[in-house]
mmCIF file of C-alpha atoms in Angstrom:
data_model
loop_
_atom_site.group_PDB
_atom_site.id
_atom_site.type_symbol
_atom_site.label_atom_id
_atom_site.label_comp_id
_atom_site.label_asym_id
_atom_site.label_seq_id
_atom_site.Cartn_x
_atom_site.Cartn_y
_atom_site.Cartn_z
ATOM 1 C CA UNK A 24 -68.223 -86.370 -66.732
ATOM 2 C CA UNK A 25 -68.253 -84.782 -70.207
ATOM 3 C CA UNK A 26 -64.942 -83.306 -71.328
ATOM 4 C CA UNK A 27 -64.669 -79.544 -71.137
ATOM 5 C CA UNK A 28 -64.690 -77.745 -74.450
ATOM 6 C CA UNK A 29 -67.361 -80.090 -75.794
ATOM 7 C CA UNK A 30 -70.188 -79.472 -73.344
ATOM 8 C CA UNK A 31 -70.600 -77.820 -69.940
ATOM 9 C CA UNK A 32 -69.501 -79.785 -66.893
ATOM 10 C CA UNK A 33 -72.401 -80.681 -64.617
ATOM 11 C CA UNK A 34 -73.013 -77.836 -62.184
ATOM 12 C CA UNK A 35 -71.450 -75.120 -64.359
ATOM 13 C CA UNK A 36 -73.803 -72.298 -65.263
ATOM 14 C CA UNK A 37 -71.636 -70.796 -68.008
ATOM 15 C CA UNK A 38 -69.177 -72.034 -70.637
ATOM 16 C CA UNK A 39 -65.717 -72.863 -69.244
ATOM 17 C CA UNK A 40 -62.947 -70.376 -69.852
ATOM 18 C CA UNK A 41 -59.873 -71.317 -71.864
ATOM 19 C CA UNK A 42 -57.864 -71.519 -68.617
ATOM 20 C CA UNK A 43 -60.394 -73.889 -67.066
ATOM 21 C CA UNK A 44 -60.303 -76.063 -70.176
ATOM 22 C CA UNK A 45 -56.499 -76.150 -70.130
ATOM 23 C CA UNK A 46 -56.268 -77.055 -66.444
ATOM 24 C CA UNK A 47 -58.904 -79.744 -66.784
ATOM 25 C CA UNK A 48 -57.184 -81.375 -69.763
ATOM 26 C CA UNK A 49 -53.861 -81.252 -67.923
ATOM 27 C CA UNK A 50 -55.357 -83.110 -64.959
ATOM 28 C CA UNK A 51 -57.005 -85.687 -67.231
ATOM 29 C CA UNK A 52 -53.798 -86.283 -69.196
ATOM 30 C CA UNK A 53 -51.791 -86.691 -65.996
ATOM 31 C CA UNK A 54 -54.332 -89.173 -64.659
ATOM 32 C CA UNK A 55 -54.280 -91.193 -67.895
ATOM 33 C CA UNK A 56 -50.478 -91.278 -67.906
ATOM 34 C CA UNK A 57 -50.358 -92.622 -64.365
ATOM 35 C CA UNK A 58 -53.004 -95.246 -65.112
ATOM 36 C CA UNK A 59 -51.380 -96.432 -68.350
ATOM 37 C CA UNK A 60 -47.834 -96.362 -66.985
ATOM 38 C CA UNK A 61 -47.766 -97.547 -63.356
ATOM 39 C CA UNK A 62 -44.013 -96.988 -63.203
ATOM 40 C CA UNK A 63 -44.701 -93.284 -63.621
ATOM 41 C CA UNK A 64 -46.589 -93.189 -60.339
ATOM 42 C CA UNK A 65 -43.421 -93.582 -58.266
ATOM 43 C CA UNK A 66 -41.613 -90.901 -60.257
ATOM 44 C CA UNK A 67 -44.550 -88.534 -59.966
ATOM 45 C CA UNK A 68 -44.848 -89.082 -56.226
ATOM 46 C CA UNK A 69 -41.127 -88.577 -55.741
ATOM 47 C CA UNK A 70 -41.168 -85.336 -57.729
ATOM 48 C CA UNK A 71 -44.274 -84.158 -55.904
ATOM 49 C CA UNK A 72 -42.631 -84.913 -52.553
ATOM 50 C CA UNK A 73 -39.419 -83.175 -53.616
ATOM 51 C CA UNK A 74 -41.205 -80.020 -54.727
ATOM 52 C CA UNK A 75 -42.981 -79.756 -51.398
ATOM 53 C CA UNK A 76 -39.992 -80.585 -49.205
ATOM 54 C CA UNK A 77 -36.981 -79.066 -50.895
ATOM 55 C CA UNK A 78 -36.342 -76.799 -47.911
ATOM 56 C CA UNK A 79 -34.985 -78.164 -44.674
ATOM 57 C CA UNK A 80 -37.812 -78.454 -42.125
ATOM 58 C CA UNK A 81 -37.910 -75.434 -39.842
ATOM 59 C CA UNK A 82 -36.067 -75.970 -36.579
ATOM 60 C CA UNK A 83 -35.570 -73.839 -33.493
ATOM 61 C CA UNK A 84 -32.131 -72.594 -32.500
ATOM 62 C CA UNK A 85 -31.282 -71.110 -29.113
ATOM 63 C CA UNK A 86 -28.778 -68.243 -29.263
ATOM 64 C CA UNK A 87 -27.036 -67.500 -25.964
ATOM 65 C CA UNK A 88 -25.860 -63.961 -25.231
ATOM 66 C CA UNK A 89 -24.315 -62.150 -22.288
ATOM 67 C CA UNK A 90 -26.052 -59.482 -20.215
ATOM 68 C CA UNK A 91 -22.722 -57.744 -19.657
ATOM 69 C CA UNK A 92 -21.560 -54.555 -21.347
ATOM 70 C CA UNK A 93 -18.039 -54.926 -19.949
ATOM 71 C CA UNK A 94 -15.572 -57.494 -18.669
ATOM 72 C CA UNK A 95 -13.045 -57.417 -15.797
ATOM 73 C CA UNK A 96 -9.602 -56.143 -16.778
ATOM 74 C CA UNK A 97 -6.798 -56.145 -14.215
ATOM 75 C CA UNK A 98 -4.754 -53.079 -15.083
ATOM 76 C CA UNK A 99 -0.991 -53.506 -15.185
ATOM 77 C CA UNK A 100 -0.075 -49.995 -16.271
ATOM 78 C CA UNK A 101 -1.323 -46.435 -16.052
ATOM 79 C CA UNK A 102 -2.998 -44.663 -13.129
ATOM 80 C CA UNK A 103 -5.229 -47.680 -12.382
ATOM 81 C CA UNK A 104 -2.368 -50.190 -12.250
ATOM 82 C CA UNK A 105 -3.172 -52.965 -9.772
ATOM 83 C CA UNK A 106 -6.917 -52.314 -9.945
ATOM 84 C CA UNK A 107 -9.578 -54.344 -11.745
ATOM 85 C CA UNK A 108 -11.670 -52.129 -14.006
ATOM 86 C CA UNK A 109 -14.692 -52.683 -16.225
ATOM 87 C CA UNK A 110 -13.557 -52.734 -19.839
ATOM 88 C CA UNK A 111 -16.411 -52.002 -22.306
ATOM 89 C CA UNK A 112 -17.463 -55.020 -24.341
ATOM 90 C CA UNK A 113 -20.466 -57.009 -25.557
ATOM 91 C CA UNK A 114 -21.175 -59.471 -28.376
ATOM 92 C CA UNK A 115 -18.796 -59.355 -31.343
ATOM 93 C CA UNK A 116 -20.975 -58.237 -34.234
ATOM 94 C CA UNK A 117 -19.770 -60.424 -37.103
ATOM 95 C CA UNK A 118 -19.404 -63.496 -34.880
ATOM 96 C CA UNK A 119 -23.115 -63.236 -34.170
ATOM 97 C CA UNK A 120 -24.382 -61.853 -37.475
ATOM 98 C CA UNK A 121 -22.720 -64.202 -39.958
ATOM 99 C CA UNK A 122 -23.915 -67.510 -38.435
ATOM 100 C CA UNK A 123 -27.263 -65.907 -37.562
ATOM 101 C CA UNK A 124 -27.863 -64.882 -41.176
ATOM 102 C CA UNK A 125 -27.155 -68.418 -42.358
ATOM 103 C CA UNK A 126 -29.543 -69.855 -39.774
ATOM 104 C CA UNK A 127 -32.311 -67.496 -40.875
ATOM 105 C CA UNK A 128 -31.641 -68.024 -44.587
ATOM 106 C CA UNK A 129 -32.136 -71.753 -44.031
ATOM 107 C CA UNK A 130 -35.608 -71.005 -42.685
ATOM 108 C CA UNK A 131 -34.954 -71.768 -39.033
ATOM 109 C CA UNK A 132 -36.386 -69.914 -36.047
ATOM 110 C CA UNK A 133 -34.175 -68.311 -33.411
ATOM 111 C CA UNK A 134 -34.723 -67.551 -29.740
ATOM 112 C CA UNK A 135 -32.323 -65.261 -27.891
ATOM 113 C CA UNK A 136 -31.525 -65.935 -24.249
ATOM 114 C CA UNK A 137 -29.254 -64.411 -21.607
ATOM 115 C CA UNK A 138 -28.707 -64.708 -17.844
ATOM 116 C CA UNK A 139 -31.392 -62.200 -16.817
ATOM 117 C CA UNK A 140 -32.835 -60.938 -20.098
ATOM 118 C CA UNK A 141 -30.980 -57.624 -20.391
ATOM 119 C CA UNK A 142 -30.667 -56.019 -23.817
ATOM 120 C CA UNK A 143 -27.442 -57.218 -25.478
ATOM 121 C CA UNK A 144 -24.916 -54.618 -26.580
ATOM 122 C CA UNK A 145 -22.216 -54.938 -29.234
ATOM 123 C CA UNK A 146 -18.526 -54.835 -28.453
ATOM 124 C CA UNK A 147 -17.468 -51.314 -29.539
ATOM 125 C CA UNK A 148 -14.426 -52.731 -31.328
ATOM 126 C CA UNK A 149 -16.620 -55.044 -33.396
ATOM 127 C CA UNK A 150 -18.487 -52.106 -34.923
ATOM 128 C CA UNK A 151 -15.382 -50.337 -36.165
ATOM 129 C CA UNK A 152 -14.601 -50.315 -39.874
ATOM 130 C CA UNK A 153 -11.271 -51.897 -38.978
ATOM 131 C CA UNK A 154 -13.111 -55.033 -37.839
ATOM 132 C CA UNK A 155 -14.672 -55.229 -41.310
ATOM 133 C CA UNK A 156 -11.430 -54.451 -43.139
ATOM 134 C CA UNK A 157 -12.985 -51.194 -44.301
ATOM 135 C CA UNK A 158 -16.081 -52.822 -45.809
ATOM 136 C CA UNK A 159 -18.737 -50.235 -44.965
ATOM 137 C CA UNK A 160 -21.524 -52.150 -46.715
ATOM 138 C CA UNK A 161 -20.856 -55.381 -44.846
ATOM 139 C CA UNK A 162 -20.928 -53.547 -41.526
ATOM 140 C CA UNK A 163 -24.186 -51.820 -42.449
ATOM 141 C CA UNK A 164 -25.745 -55.115 -43.552
ATOM 142 C CA UNK A 165 -24.888 -56.815 -40.259
ATOM 143 C CA UNK A 166 -26.078 -53.881 -38.162
ATOM 144 C CA UNK A 167 -29.336 -53.915 -40.126
ATOM 145 C CA UNK A 168 -29.733 -57.612 -39.325
ATOM 146 C CA UNK A 169 -29.469 -56.878 -35.596
ATOM 147 C CA UNK A 170 -32.004 -54.051 -35.919
ATOM 148 C CA UNK A 171 -34.339 -56.457 -37.705
ATOM 149 C CA UNK A 172 -33.931 -58.955 -34.866
ATOM 150 C CA UNK A 173 -34.909 -56.220 -32.417
ATOM 151 C CA UNK A 174 -38.114 -55.589 -34.357
ATOM 152 C CA UNK A 175 -39.058 -59.173 -35.163
ATOM 153 C CA UNK A 176 -37.337 -61.646 -32.838
ATOM 154 C CA UNK A 177 -37.210 -60.110 -29.371
ATOM 155 C CA UNK A 178 -33.482 -59.421 -29.508
ATOM 156 C CA UNK A 179 -33.853 -56.499 -27.088
ATOM 157 C CA UNK A 180 -35.631 -58.739 -24.575
ATOM 158 C CA UNK A 181 -33.836 -62.100 -24.474
ATOM 159 C CA UNK A 182 -35.365 -64.950 -22.527
ATOM 160 C CA UNK A 183 -33.804 -65.277 -19.064
ATOM 161 C CA UNK A 184 -32.092 -68.659 -18.797
ATOM 162 C CA UNK A 185 -34.214 -69.623 -15.787
ATOM 163 C CA UNK A 186 -37.419 -69.177 -17.818
ATOM 164 C CA UNK A 187 -36.456 -71.959 -20.235
ATOM 165 C CA UNK A 188 -37.469 -75.214 -18.609
ATOM 166 C CA UNK A 189 -36.345 -78.711 -19.495
ATOM 167 C CA UNK A 190 -39.517 -79.452 -21.463
ATOM 168 C CA UNK A 191 -39.035 -76.371 -23.632
ATOM 169 C CA UNK A 192 -35.387 -77.232 -24.196
ATOM 170 C CA UNK A 193 -36.567 -80.331 -26.032
ATOM 171 C CA UNK A 194 -38.065 -78.081 -28.725
ATOM 172 C CA UNK A 195 -34.646 -76.679 -29.684
ATOM 173 C CA UNK A 196 -32.515 -78.403 -32.309
ATOM 174 C CA UNK A 197 -29.267 -76.622 -31.445
ATOM 175 C CA UNK A 198 -27.564 -73.861 -29.471
ATOM 176 C CA UNK A 199 -25.135 -71.154 -30.603
ATOM 177 C CA UNK A 200 -22.911 -68.899 -28.457
ATOM 178 C CA UNK A 201 -21.079 -66.015 -30.185
ATOM 179 C CA UNK A 202 -18.013 -64.264 -28.838
ATOM 180 C CA UNK A 203 -16.884 -60.868 -27.701
ATOM 181 C CA UNK A 204 -15.262 -60.534 -24.273
ATOM 182 C CA UNK A 205 -18.642 -60.203 -22.500
ATOM 183 C CA UNK A 206 -19.029 -63.967 -21.820
ATOM 184 C CA UNK A 207 -16.058 -63.661 -19.440
ATOM 185 C CA UNK A 208 -18.266 -61.596 -17.133
ATOM 186 C CA UNK A 209 -21.383 -63.722 -16.659
ATOM 187 C CA UNK A 210 -21.548 -66.944 -18.692
ATOM 188 C CA UNK A 211 -18.744 -69.143 -17.361
ATOM 189 C CA UNK A 212 -20.264 -69.693 -13.904
ATOM 190 C CA UNK A 213 -23.999 -69.460 -14.590
ATOM 191 C CA UNK A 214 -25.843 -72.534 -13.206
ATOM 192 C CA UNK A 215 -28.869 -72.121 -15.481
ATOM 193 C CA UNK A 216 -26.668 -71.966 -18.554
ATOM 194 C CA UNK A 217 -24.837 -75.006 -17.232
ATOM 195 C CA UNK A 218 -28.155 -76.840 -17.051
ATOM 196 C CA UNK A 219 -29.015 -75.783 -20.611
ATOM 197 C CA UNK A 220 -25.677 -76.837 -22.077
ATOM 198 C CA UNK A 221 -25.775 -80.137 -20.203
ATOM 199 C CA UNK A 222 -29.090 -80.854 -21.912
ATOM 200 C CA UNK A 223 -27.664 -80.266 -25.399
ATOM 201 C CA UNK A 224 -24.622 -82.355 -24.507
ATOM 202 C CA UNK A 225 -26.696 -85.233 -23.146
ATOM 203 C CA UNK A 226 -29.013 -85.221 -26.169
ATOM 204 C CA UNK A 227 -26.085 -84.888 -28.600
ATOM 205 C CA UNK A 228 -27.633 -81.785 -30.165
ATOM 206 C CA UNK A 229 -25.529 -79.372 -32.273
ATOM 207 C CA UNK A 230 -23.654 -76.823 -30.179
ATOM 208 C CA UNK A 231 -21.671 -73.982 -31.791
ATOM 209 C CA UNK A 232 -19.268 -71.631 -30.002
ATOM 210 C CA UNK A 233 -16.806 -69.057 -31.295
ATOM 211 C CA UNK A 234 -13.988 -66.871 -29.956
ATOM 212 C CA UNK A 235 -14.778 -66.154 -26.259
ATOM 213 C CA UNK A 236 -18.059 -68.066 -26.550
ATOM 214 C CA UNK A 237 -16.366 -71.359 -25.547
ATOM 215 C CA UNK A 238 -15.811 -69.824 -22.102
ATOM 216 C CA UNK A 239 -19.527 -70.430 -21.512
ATOM 217 C CA UNK A 240 -18.890 -74.188 -21.636
ATOM 218 C CA UNK A 241 -17.333 -73.872 -18.170
ATOM 219 C CA UNK A 242 -20.827 -73.249 -16.792
ATOM 220 C CA UNK A 243 -21.495 -76.996 -16.941
ATOM 221 C CA UNK A 244 -19.333 -77.268 -13.802
ATOM 222 C CA UNK A 245 -21.979 -75.276 -11.913
ATOM 223 C CA UNK A 246 -24.875 -77.605 -12.689
ATOM 224 C CA UNK A 247 -25.648 -81.295 -12.326
ATOM 225 C CA UNK A 248 -22.865 -83.308 -10.734
ATOM 226 C CA UNK A 249 -20.329 -80.499 -11.139
ATOM 227 C CA UNK A 250 -18.243 -82.215 -13.806
ATOM 228 C CA UNK A 251 -17.014 -80.372 -16.880
ATOM 229 C CA UNK A 252 -18.918 -82.300 -19.537
ATOM 230 C CA UNK A 253 -16.594 -81.263 -22.376
ATOM 231 C CA UNK A 254 -13.519 -82.841 -20.812
ATOM 232 C CA UNK A 255 -11.516 -84.515 -23.585
ATOM 233 C CA UNK A 256 -13.253 -82.536 -26.332
ATOM 234 C CA UNK A 257 -11.122 -80.919 -29.020
ATOM 235 C CA UNK A 258 -11.997 -77.217 -28.935
ATOM 236 C CA UNK A 259 -10.860 -74.110 -30.784
ATOM 237 C CA UNK A 260 -11.206 -70.787 -28.955
ATOM 238 C CA UNK A 261 -9.640 -67.335 -28.740
ATOM 239 C CA UNK A 262 -6.031 -68.295 -28.052
ATOM 240 C CA UNK A 263 -3.748 -67.154 -25.255
ATOM 241 C CA UNK A 264 -1.428 -65.650 -27.865
ATOM 242 C CA UNK A 265 -4.248 -63.507 -29.240
ATOM 243 C CA UNK A 266 -5.349 -62.516 -25.746
ATOM 244 C CA UNK A 267 -1.841 -61.463 -24.790
ATOM 245 C CA UNK A 268 -1.794 -59.176 -27.808
ATOM 246 C CA UNK A 269 -5.046 -57.651 -26.534
ATOM 247 C CA UNK A 270 -3.553 -57.281 -23.062
ATOM 248 C CA UNK A 271 -0.726 -55.229 -24.520
ATOM 249 C CA UNK A 272 -3.226 -52.927 -26.210
ATOM 250 C CA UNK A 273 -5.439 -52.628 -23.127
ATOM 251 C CA UNK A 274 -2.654 -52.385 -20.560
ATOM 252 C CA UNK A 275 -4.054 -55.123 -18.367
ATOM 253 C CA UNK A 276 -4.594 -58.832 -17.773
ATOM 254 C CA UNK A 277 -7.590 -60.801 -19.035
ATOM 255 C CA UNK A 278 -8.728 -64.282 -18.053
ATOM 256 C CA UNK A 279 -7.690 -66.552 -20.903
ATOM 257 C CA UNK A 280 -10.248 -68.843 -22.492
ATOM 258 C CA UNK A 281 -7.736 -71.309 -23.893
ATOM 259 C CA UNK A 282 -5.942 -71.802 -20.569
ATOM 260 C CA UNK A 283 -9.147 -72.140 -18.540
ATOM 261 C CA UNK A 284 -10.623 -74.774 -20.835
ATOM 262 C CA UNK A 285 -7.328 -76.639 -20.919
ATOM 263 C CA UNK A 286 -7.212 -76.664 -17.106
ATOM 264 C CA UNK A 287 -10.588 -78.414 -17.105
ATOM 265 C CA UNK A 288 -9.440 -81.126 -19.492
ATOM 266 C CA UNK A 289 -10.330 -79.798 -22.942
ATOM 267 C CA UNK A 290 -7.882 -80.494 -25.778
ATOM 268 C CA UNK A 291 -7.232 -77.070 -27.269
ATOM 269 C CA UNK A 292 -6.584 -76.757 -30.994
ATOM 270 C CA UNK A 293 -4.230 -73.841 -31.583
ATOM 271 C CA UNK A 294 -1.655 -72.646 -34.087
ATOM 272 C CA UNK A 295 -1.912 -71.215 -37.584
ATOM 273 C CA UNK A 296 -5.144 -73.027 -38.429
ATOM 274 C CA UNK A 297 -6.932 -71.369 -35.507
ATOM 275 C CA UNK A 298 -5.667 -67.924 -36.462
ATOM 276 C CA UNK A 299 -6.641 -68.488 -40.108
ATOM 277 C CA UNK A 300 -10.267 -69.093 -39.188
ATOM 278 C CA UNK A 301 -10.537 -72.875 -39.251
ATOM 279 C CA UNK A 302 -13.102 -74.606 -37.065
ATOM 280 C CA UNK A 303 -13.005 -77.788 -35.004
ATOM 281 C CA UNK A 304 -15.792 -80.370 -34.914
ATOM 282 C CA UNK A 305 -15.843 -82.913 -32.090
ATOM 283 C CA UNK A 306 -18.988 -84.907 -31.430
ATOM 284 C CA UNK A 307 -21.854 -82.411 -31.090
ATOM 285 C CA UNK A 308 -19.580 -79.380 -30.609
ATOM 286 C CA UNK A 309 -18.277 -77.133 -33.400
ATOM 287 C CA UNK A 310 -15.951 -74.321 -32.358
ATOM 288 C CA UNK A 311 -14.000 -71.469 -33.911
ATOM 289 C CA UNK A 312 -11.302 -69.196 -32.553
ATOM 290 C CA UNK A 313 -11.894 -65.727 -33.951
ATOM 291 C CA UNK A 314 -14.096 -63.636 -36.285
ATOM 292 C CA UNK A 315 -12.449 -65.165 -39.354
ATOM 293 C CA UNK A 316 -14.126 -68.467 -38.454
ATOM 294 C CA UNK A 317 -17.668 -67.037 -38.385
ATOM 295 C CA UNK A 318 -18.680 -68.086 -41.903
ATOM 296 C CA UNK A 319 -17.309 -71.611 -41.680
ATOM 297 C CA UNK A 320 -18.778 -72.069 -38.210
ATOM 298 C CA UNK A 321 -22.212 -71.082 -39.501
ATOM 299 C CA UNK A 322 -21.978 -73.472 -42.444
ATOM 300 C CA UNK A 323 -20.896 -76.438 -40.325
ATOM 301 C CA UNK A 324 -23.569 -75.700 -37.748
ATOM 302 C CA UNK A 325 -26.240 -75.729 -40.470
ATOM 303 C CA UNK A 326 -25.033 -79.101 -41.739
ATOM 304 C CA UNK A 327 -25.253 -80.467 -38.219
ATOM 305 C CA UNK A 328 -28.807 -79.161 -37.872
ATOM 306 C CA UNK A 329 -29.817 -80.879 -41.115
ATOM 307 C CA UNK A 330 -29.019 -84.363 -39.816
#
């Protein structure tokens, strides 16, 4: 082949442009360098590989949500004292949005699932400015993320648990369960969720839970051999102390996540670290106790997915 800029290349019907000449010379010079300096080949290949694979390969993450828009509250005061009422609830916005944003920013795909596929609703308290310490822009950003998920990721129509078979479960790299009181209503005793979580446990795949989300781990008792597969695990969840404070505000009694998990053999991590937003990692399970842990939980979950 005759070098561009001197004569036409065979098959060209017109003189090469300056850009064509530049690109051709660049390719020729690169080829000569690799031929004359074999040691450069390894460096070139490594750089080429790095430039094409800098991002973590896309993985699929299953996000488990509740169908409930309330949870059972046994009233201890007021006109309904002694009765069990439905207290409005749902997913806690920042506990879902913060880890979700990190998962999406890393380039991963998400699939939402719930017991029967009902549209998830936010916990009313989680949408208050108080929950965001007055940060209007942060609240708007997280609400916009949920609206985007409704448009693009089927958030309004989660996959029913029963529709996700064992073969499909193998395509997921991890599972995440956010909080809000809603899981108390329909996740702790769901056999299909128990089957799903048993799969992630058996395959040692990253599992993230936060606040009341750890209550869903109890579902493993309703599948398989009936054992609680997280017995002996160190877990951080919404503490009894925090729940008792909520009971005072609500004037009723709530089933306590910490106590229930402890009864089944989990080792509960409590105290100042839990209240300050620290997370606990034990085997494939990372857990956090309240909304303050949402960022750290998301970061640790991403690291687990990258392995």
